[in-house]
Amino acid sequence: MPVPDSGTGDFIRRALGMRMKYTFAGAVWRFALAAICYMQIYNAWIAGVYASMALYFVIGTVLIVRGVICLRGYNAAEKARREKTEQMLAEHDRQMTEAEERKKQHAEWILNHGIISTKVAGVTFNNDDGSSRQDYLKELLTSGVNRVELRPYTYNSEPAIYVVADGLCVGNVPRDKVSAVLNVMDRITSVSLTADTFVLDDDDDERSGERLYHANLDIIYLKTADEIACAQ
């Protein structure tokens, strides 16, 4: 009876194998082999080899089934790939939208807020009660600052402002900034203080070589309508 040659037989065995890659090409060549097997049924019928007819029918049918499974697997994989791509695009669009919204909110915040940044003055002086501002800053540098207050007062008949961090007076708003700060005092939204340290390197200063502490102050306030109009 006619039987598949060694090359075709090996191809068929691969087609009938249990492990499949779900590709469109894999489904196509299985269907093609099934068609060849069904054509061989006619040749076997002409030759009167009925056992071969049954063999080719079984092989062809298995190939068809395997081809359908492969095609369905391919379609499922393609569907999953498309869904994943759509999800990635949707996530990208969401992130871009959020980024644009954050950018818009930041621009609006910048438009509506002002900031006064300055060094804290008088940090090397002691307070009226004899406490050391340097010791306070050293402590704050280690523990961090939780709350900063600005306390206006009068010094030599002129306005001045204490800088108080966590209840500890660490210095003053510089004289040239006092007027600007007082003008926005009722519109301040936040005050932050950052302590730092350095080694003094000044041969003309008796403290040269000592480690000193200083602080920077950031005051954020709401702008008035006129200030916003001028900024636009």
PDB file of N, CA, C and O in Angstrom, residues 76 135 143 221:
ATOM      1  N   ALA A  76      -6.479  33.665  19.655  1.00  0.00           N
ATOM      2  CA  ALA A  76      -6.537  34.064  21.061  1.00  0.00           C
ATOM      3  C   ALA A  76      -5.304  34.876  21.445  1.00  0.00           C
ATOM      4  O   ALA A  76      -5.396  35.880  22.163  1.00  0.00           O
ATOM      5  N   ASP A 135      23.061  76.585  69.125  1.00  0.00           N
ATOM      6  CA  ASP A 135      22.690  75.289  69.701  1.00  0.00           C
ATOM      7  C   ASP A 135      21.332  74.840  69.173  1.00  0.00           C
ATOM      8  O   ASP A 135      21.122  73.649  68.878  1.00  0.00           O
ATOM      9  N   SER A 143      17.262  66.913  64.229  1.00  0.00           N
ATOM     10  CA  SER A 143      15.891  66.442  64.426  1.00  0.00           C
ATOM     11  C   SER A 143      14.946  66.823  63.289  1.00  0.00           C
ATOM     12  O   SER A 143      13.898  66.206  63.107  1.00  0.00           O
ATOM     13  N   TYR A 221       3.305  82.727  49.767  1.00  0.00           N
ATOM     14  CA  TYR A 221       2.111  83.524  50.053  1.00  0.00           C
ATOM     15  C   TYR A 221       1.218  83.587  48.819  1.00  0.00           C
ATOM     16  O   TYR A 221       1.657  83.341  47.687  1.00  0.00           O
TER      17      TYR A 221
END
